[in-house]
mmCIF file of C-alpha atoms in Angstrom:
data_model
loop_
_atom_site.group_PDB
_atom_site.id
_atom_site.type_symbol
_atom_site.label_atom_id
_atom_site.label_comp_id
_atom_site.label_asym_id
_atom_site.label_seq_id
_atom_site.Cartn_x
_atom_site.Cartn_y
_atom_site.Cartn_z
ATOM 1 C CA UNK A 173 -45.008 -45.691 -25.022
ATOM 2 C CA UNK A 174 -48.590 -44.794 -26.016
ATOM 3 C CA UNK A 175 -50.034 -48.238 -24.914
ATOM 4 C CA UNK A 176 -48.230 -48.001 -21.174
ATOM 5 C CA UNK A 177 -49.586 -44.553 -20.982
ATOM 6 C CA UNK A 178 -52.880 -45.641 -21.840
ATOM 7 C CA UNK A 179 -52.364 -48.010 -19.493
ATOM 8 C CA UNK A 180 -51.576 -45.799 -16.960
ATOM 9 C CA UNK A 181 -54.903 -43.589 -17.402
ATOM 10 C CA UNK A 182 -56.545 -45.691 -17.356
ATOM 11 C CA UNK A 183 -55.607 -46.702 -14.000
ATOM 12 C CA UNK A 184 -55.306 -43.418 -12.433
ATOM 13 C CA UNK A 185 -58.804 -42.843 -13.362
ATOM 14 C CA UNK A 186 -60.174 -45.751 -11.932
ATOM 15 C CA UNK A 187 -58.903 -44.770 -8.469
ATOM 16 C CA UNK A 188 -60.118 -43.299 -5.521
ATOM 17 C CA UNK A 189 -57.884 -41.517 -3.581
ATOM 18 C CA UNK A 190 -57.965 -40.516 0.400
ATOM 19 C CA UNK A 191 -55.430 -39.541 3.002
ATOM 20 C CA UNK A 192 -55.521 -42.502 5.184
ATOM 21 C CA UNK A 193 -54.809 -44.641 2.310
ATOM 22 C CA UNK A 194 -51.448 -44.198 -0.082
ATOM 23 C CA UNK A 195 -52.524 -44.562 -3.568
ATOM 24 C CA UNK A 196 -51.127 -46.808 -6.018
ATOM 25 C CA UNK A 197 -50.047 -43.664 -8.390
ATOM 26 C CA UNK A 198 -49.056 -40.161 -6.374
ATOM 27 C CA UNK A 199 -47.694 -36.989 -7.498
ATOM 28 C CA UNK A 200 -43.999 -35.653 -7.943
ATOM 29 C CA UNK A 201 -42.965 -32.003 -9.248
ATOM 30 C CA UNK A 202 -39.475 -31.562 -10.250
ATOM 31 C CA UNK A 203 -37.843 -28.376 -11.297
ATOM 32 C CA UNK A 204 -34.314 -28.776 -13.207
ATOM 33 C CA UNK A 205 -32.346 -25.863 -11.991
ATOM 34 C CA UNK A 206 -28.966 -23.639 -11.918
ATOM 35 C CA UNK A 207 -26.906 -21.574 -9.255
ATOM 36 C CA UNK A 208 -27.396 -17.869 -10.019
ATOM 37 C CA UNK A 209 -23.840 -16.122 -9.802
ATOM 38 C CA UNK A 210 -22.071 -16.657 -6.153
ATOM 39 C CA UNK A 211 -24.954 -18.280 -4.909
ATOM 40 C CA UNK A 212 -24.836 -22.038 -3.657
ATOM 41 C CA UNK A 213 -26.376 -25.221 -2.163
ATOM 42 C CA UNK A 214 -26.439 -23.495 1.265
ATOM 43 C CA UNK A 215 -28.076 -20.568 0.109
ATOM 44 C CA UNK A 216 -30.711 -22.796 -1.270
ATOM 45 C CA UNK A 217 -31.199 -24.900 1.712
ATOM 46 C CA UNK A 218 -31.072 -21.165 3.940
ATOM 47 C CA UNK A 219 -34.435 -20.157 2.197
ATOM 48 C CA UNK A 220 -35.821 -23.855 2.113
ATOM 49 C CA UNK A 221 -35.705 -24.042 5.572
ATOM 50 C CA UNK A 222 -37.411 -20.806 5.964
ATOM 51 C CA UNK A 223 -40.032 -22.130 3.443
ATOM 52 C CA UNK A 224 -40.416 -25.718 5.324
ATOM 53 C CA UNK A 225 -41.610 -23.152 8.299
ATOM 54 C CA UNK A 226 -44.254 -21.556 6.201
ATOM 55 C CA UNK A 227 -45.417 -25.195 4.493
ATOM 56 C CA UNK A 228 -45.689 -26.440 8.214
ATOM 57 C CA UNK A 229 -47.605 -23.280 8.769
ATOM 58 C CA UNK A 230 -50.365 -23.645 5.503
ATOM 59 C CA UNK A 231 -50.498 -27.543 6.503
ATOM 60 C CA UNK A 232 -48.440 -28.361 2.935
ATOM 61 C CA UNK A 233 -48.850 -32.432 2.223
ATOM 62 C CA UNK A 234 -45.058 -32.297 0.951
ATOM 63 C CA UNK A 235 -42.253 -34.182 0.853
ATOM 64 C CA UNK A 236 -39.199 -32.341 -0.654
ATOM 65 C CA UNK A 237 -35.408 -32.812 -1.885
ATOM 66 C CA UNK A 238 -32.436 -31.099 -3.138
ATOM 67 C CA UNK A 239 -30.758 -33.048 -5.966
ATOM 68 C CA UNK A 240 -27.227 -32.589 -6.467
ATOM 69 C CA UNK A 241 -25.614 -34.538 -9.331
ATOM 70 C CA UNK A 242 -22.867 -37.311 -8.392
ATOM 71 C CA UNK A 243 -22.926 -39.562 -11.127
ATOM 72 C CA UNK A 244 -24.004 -37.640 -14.317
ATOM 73 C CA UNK A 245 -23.072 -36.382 -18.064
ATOM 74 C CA UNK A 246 -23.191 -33.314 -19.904
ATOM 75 C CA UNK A 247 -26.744 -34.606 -20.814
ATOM 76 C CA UNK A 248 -28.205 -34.224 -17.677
ATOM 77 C CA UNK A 249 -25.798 -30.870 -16.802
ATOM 78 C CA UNK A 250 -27.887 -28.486 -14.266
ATOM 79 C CA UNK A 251 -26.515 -27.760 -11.614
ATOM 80 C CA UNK A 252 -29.367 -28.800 -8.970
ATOM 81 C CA UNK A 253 -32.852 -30.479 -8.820
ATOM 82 C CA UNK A 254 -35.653 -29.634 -6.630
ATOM 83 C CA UNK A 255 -38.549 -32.685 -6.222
ATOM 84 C CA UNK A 256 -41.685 -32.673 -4.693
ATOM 85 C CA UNK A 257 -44.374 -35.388 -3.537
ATOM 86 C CA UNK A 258 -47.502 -35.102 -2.406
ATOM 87 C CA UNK A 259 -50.235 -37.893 -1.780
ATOM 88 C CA UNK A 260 -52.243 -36.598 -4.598
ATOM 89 C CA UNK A 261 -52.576 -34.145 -7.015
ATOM 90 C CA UNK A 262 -55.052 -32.123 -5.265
ATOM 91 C CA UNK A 263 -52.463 -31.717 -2.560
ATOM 92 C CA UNK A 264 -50.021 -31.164 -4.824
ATOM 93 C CA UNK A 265 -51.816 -28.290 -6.161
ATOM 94 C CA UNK A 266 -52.548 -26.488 -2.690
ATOM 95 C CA UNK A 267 -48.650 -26.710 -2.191
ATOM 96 C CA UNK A 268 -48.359 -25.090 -5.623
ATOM 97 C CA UNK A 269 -51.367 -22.601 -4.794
ATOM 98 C CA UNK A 270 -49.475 -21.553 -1.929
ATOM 99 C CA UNK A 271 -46.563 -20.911 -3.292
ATOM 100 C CA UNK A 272 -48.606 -17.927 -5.150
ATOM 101 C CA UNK A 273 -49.834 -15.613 -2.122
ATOM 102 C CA UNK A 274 -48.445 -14.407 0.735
ATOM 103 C CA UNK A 275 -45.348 -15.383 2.164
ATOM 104 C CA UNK A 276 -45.251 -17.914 -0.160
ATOM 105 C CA UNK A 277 -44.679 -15.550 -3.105
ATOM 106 C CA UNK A 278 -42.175 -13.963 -1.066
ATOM 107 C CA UNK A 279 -40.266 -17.196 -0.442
ATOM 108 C CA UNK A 280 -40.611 -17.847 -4.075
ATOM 109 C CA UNK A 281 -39.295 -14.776 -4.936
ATOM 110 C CA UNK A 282 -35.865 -15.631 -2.527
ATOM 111 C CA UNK A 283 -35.766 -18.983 -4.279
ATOM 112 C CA UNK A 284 -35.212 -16.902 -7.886
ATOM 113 C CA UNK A 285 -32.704 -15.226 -6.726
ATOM 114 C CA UNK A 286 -30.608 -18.384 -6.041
ATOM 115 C CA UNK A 287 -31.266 -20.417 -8.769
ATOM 116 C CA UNK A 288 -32.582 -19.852 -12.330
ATOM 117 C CA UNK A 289 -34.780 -22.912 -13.401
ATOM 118 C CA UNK A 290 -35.125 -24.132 -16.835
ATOM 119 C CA UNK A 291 -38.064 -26.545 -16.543
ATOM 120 C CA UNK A 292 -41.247 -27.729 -14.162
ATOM 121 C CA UNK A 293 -42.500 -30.825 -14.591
ATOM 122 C CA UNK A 294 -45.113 -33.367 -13.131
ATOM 123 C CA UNK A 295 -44.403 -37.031 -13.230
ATOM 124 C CA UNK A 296 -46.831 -40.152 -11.587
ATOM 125 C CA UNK A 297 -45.335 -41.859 -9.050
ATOM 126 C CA UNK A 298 -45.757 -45.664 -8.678
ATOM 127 C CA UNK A 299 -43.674 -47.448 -5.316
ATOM 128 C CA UNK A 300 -41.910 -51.117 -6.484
ATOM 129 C CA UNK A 301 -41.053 -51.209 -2.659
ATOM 130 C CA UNK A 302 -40.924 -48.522 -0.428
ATOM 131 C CA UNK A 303 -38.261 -47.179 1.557
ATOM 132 C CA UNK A 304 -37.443 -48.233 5.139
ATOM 133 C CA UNK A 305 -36.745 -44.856 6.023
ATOM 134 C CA UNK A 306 -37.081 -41.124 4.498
ATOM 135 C CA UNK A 307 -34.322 -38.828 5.150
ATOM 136 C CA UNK A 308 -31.023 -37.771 2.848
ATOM 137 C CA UNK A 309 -29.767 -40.055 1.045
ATOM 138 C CA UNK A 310 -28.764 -40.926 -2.839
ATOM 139 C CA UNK A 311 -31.249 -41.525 -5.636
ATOM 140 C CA UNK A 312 -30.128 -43.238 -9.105
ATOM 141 C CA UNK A 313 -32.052 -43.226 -11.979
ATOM 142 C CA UNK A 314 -32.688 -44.695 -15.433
ATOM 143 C CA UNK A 315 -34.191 -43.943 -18.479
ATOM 144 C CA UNK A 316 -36.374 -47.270 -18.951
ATOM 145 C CA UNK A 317 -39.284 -48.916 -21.752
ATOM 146 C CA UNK A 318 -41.262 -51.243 -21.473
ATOM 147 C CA UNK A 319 -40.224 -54.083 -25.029
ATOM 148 C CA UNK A 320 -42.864 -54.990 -27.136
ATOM 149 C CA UNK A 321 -45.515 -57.504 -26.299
ATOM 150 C CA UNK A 322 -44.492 -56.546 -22.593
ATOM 151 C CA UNK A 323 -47.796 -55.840 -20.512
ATOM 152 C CA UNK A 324 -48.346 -54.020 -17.244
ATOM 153 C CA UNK A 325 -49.491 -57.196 -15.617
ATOM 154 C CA UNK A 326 -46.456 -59.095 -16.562
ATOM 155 C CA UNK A 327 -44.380 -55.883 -14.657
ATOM 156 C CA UNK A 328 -46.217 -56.625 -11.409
ATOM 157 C CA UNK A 329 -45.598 -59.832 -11.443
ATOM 158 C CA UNK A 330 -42.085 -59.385 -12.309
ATOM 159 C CA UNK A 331 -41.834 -56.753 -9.297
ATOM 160 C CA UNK A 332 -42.847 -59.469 -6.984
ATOM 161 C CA UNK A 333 -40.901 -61.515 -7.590
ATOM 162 C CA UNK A 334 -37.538 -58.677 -7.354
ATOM 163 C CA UNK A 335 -38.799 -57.621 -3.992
ATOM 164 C CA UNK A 336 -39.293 -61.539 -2.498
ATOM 165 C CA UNK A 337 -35.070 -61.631 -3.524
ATOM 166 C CA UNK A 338 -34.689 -58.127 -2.069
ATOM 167 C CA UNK A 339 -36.109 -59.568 1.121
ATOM 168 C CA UNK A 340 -33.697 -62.146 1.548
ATOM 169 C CA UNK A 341 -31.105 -59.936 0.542
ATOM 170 C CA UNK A 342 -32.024 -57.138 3.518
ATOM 171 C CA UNK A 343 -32.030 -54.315 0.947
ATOM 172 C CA UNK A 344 -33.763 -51.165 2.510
ATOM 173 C CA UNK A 345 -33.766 -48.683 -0.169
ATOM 174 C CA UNK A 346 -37.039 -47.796 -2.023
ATOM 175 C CA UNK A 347 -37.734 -48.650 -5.431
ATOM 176 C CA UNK A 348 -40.401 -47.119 -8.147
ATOM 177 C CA UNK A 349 -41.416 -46.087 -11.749
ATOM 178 C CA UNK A 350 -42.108 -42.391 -12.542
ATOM 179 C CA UNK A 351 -44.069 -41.734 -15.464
ATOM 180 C CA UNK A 352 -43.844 -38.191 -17.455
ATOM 181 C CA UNK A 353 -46.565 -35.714 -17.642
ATOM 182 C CA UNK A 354 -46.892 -31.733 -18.010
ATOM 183 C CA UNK A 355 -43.714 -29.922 -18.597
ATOM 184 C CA UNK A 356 -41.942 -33.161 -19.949
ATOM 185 C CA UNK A 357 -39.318 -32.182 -23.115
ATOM 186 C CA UNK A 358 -40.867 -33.598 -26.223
ATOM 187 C CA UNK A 359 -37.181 -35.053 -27.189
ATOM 188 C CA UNK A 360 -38.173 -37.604 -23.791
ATOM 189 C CA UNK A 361 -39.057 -40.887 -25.268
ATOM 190 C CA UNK A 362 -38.987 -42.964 -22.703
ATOM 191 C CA UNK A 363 -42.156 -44.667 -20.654
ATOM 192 C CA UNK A 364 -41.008 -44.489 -17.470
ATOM 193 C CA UNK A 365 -37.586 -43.447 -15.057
ATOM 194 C CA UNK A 366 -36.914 -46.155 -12.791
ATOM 195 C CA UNK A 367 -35.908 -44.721 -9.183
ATOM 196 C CA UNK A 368 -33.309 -46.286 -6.484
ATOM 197 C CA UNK A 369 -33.539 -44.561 -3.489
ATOM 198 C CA UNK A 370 -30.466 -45.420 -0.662
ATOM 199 C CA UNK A 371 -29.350 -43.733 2.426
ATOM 200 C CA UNK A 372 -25.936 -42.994 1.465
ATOM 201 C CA UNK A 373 -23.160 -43.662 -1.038
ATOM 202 C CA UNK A 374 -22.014 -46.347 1.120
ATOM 203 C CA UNK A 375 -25.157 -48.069 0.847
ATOM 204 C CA UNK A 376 -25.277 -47.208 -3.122
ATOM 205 C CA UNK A 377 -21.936 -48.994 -2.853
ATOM 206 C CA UNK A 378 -22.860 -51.956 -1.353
ATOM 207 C CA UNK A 379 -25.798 -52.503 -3.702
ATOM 208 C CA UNK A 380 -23.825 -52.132 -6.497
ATOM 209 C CA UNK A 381 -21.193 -54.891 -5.412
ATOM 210 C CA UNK A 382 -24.178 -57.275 -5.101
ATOM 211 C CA UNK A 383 -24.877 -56.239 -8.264
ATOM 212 C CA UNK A 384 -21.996 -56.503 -10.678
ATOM 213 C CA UNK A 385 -20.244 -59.519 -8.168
ATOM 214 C CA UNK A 386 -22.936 -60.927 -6.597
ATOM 215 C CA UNK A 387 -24.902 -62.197 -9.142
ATOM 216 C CA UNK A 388 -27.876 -59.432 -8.733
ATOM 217 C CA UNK A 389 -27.479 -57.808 -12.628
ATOM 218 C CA UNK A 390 -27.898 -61.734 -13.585
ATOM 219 C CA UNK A 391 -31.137 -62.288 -11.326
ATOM 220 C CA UNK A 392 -32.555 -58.764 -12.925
ATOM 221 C CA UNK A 393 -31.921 -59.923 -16.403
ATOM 222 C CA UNK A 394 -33.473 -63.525 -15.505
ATOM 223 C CA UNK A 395 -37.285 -61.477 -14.365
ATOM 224 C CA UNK A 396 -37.159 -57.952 -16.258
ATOM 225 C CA UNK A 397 -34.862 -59.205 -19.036
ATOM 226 C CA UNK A 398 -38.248 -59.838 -21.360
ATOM 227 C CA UNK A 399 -40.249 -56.597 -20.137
ATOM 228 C CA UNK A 400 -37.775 -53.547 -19.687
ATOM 229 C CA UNK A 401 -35.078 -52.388 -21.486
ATOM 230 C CA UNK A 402 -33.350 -49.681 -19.265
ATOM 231 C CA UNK A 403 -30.318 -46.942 -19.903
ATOM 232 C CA UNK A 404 -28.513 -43.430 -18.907
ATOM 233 C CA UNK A 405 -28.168 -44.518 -15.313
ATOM 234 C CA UNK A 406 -27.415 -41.388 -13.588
ATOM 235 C CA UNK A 407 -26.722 -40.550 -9.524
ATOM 236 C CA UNK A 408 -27.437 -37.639 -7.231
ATOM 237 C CA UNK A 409 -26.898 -36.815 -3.100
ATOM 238 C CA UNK A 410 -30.222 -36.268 -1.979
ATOM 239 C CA UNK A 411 -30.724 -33.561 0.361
ATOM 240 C CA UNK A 412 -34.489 -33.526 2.301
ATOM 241 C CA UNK A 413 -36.026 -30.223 3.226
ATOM 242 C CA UNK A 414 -39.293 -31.729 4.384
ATOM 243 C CA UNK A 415 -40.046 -34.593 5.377
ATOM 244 C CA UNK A 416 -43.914 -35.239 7.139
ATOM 245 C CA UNK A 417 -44.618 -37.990 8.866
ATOM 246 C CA UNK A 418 -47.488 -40.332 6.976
ATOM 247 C CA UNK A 419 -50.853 -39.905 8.452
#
């Protein structure tokens, strides 16, 4: 885990980022959350739309979703997730910023008294294949290490070769690694979660069938079989409240 980190530094320093441009490695905050007493989803979508009004209003660069678990264990038990993009971590920090005066304290205060949250993290996102669409839909995702005498290189190549089968295959969900920063338990020893990102369960569904009988787990094992080791799948019904349209 300490070499891909390094790794990953490294690379994140060498970058220059700008609007136009997505950068290779972008920003995601995630709070792991539960449902004060007779509160609900609803009442946590009632204030985020009230706070998508004020982030539309302060010119927030964020993307935004509700995480409720579908697939999931009494290791991963909150109730709900709340995740956060934004192109970089400068934006990411005006979001946070203005979050602090204002309205934006005041919304924060309405989002305490729906749900008590237990952790805030950061995480660096890198996109495997991007998403034909964003929207609701379902995310799955797996705990995941790279095996020894594995290299970042060898990953890349590996990922180019997935997403020239996902072509021919017509997937259109979105794909990518997020790597653990600030806020991260120090029990998490993993290097990276990997991300599916569907439209639906339907979707989810279908993927999976090409998976277990359609010889996809196979074709995985056959290019990732030597790099990653993956485990602790886990599903949730992703619910957007924001979505802005890329620059």
């Amino acid at each position: 885990m300490k070499y891909l980190n390094k790794i990953l530094l490294t690379l994140l320093l060498s970058v220059s980022y700008t609007i136009a441009a997505e950068p290779p490695f972008f920003p995601m905050e995630a709070y792991s959350c539960n449902y004060n007493k007779a509160k609900d989803l609803q009442d946590y979508l009632d204030v985020a739309e009230d706070w998508n009004e004020y982030a539309d209003e302060v010119g927030m660069a964020y993307n935004s979703w509700v995480l409720t678990p579908h697939y999931f264990s009494q290791d991963y038990d909150a109730d709900v997730y709340w995740i956060g993009f934004s192109p970089t971590w400068k934006q990411m920090a005006e979001a946070q910023q203005a979050m602090t005066v204002g309205e934006g304290s005041k919304l924060n205060e309405r989002f305490l008294k729906v749900v008590d949250c237990d952790s805030h993290s950061i995480w660096g996102i890198e996109n495997v294949r991007t998403s034909s669409a964003l929207g609701d839909g379902v995310l799955s995702l797996q705990d995941c290490s790279l095996k020894d005498g594995a290299t970042y290189e060898a990953l890349l190549a590996a990922d180019k070769k997935w997403n020239a089968m996902l072509d021919d295959s017509g997937f259109e969900g979105g794909l990518g690694r997020w790597y653990p920063g600030a806020g991260i338990s120090n029990d998490y020893d993993y290097d990276f979660l990997f991300a599916i990102v569907q439209d639906g369960l339907v979707s989810m569904g279908e993927m999976v069938d090409s998976r277990v009988n359609g010889g996809g787990n196979q074709r995985s094992q056959e290019i990732y079989g030597d790099l990653v080791s993956c485990e602790n799948e886990r599903t949730y019904v992703a619910t957007a409240t924001r979505i802005v349209p890329a620059q």
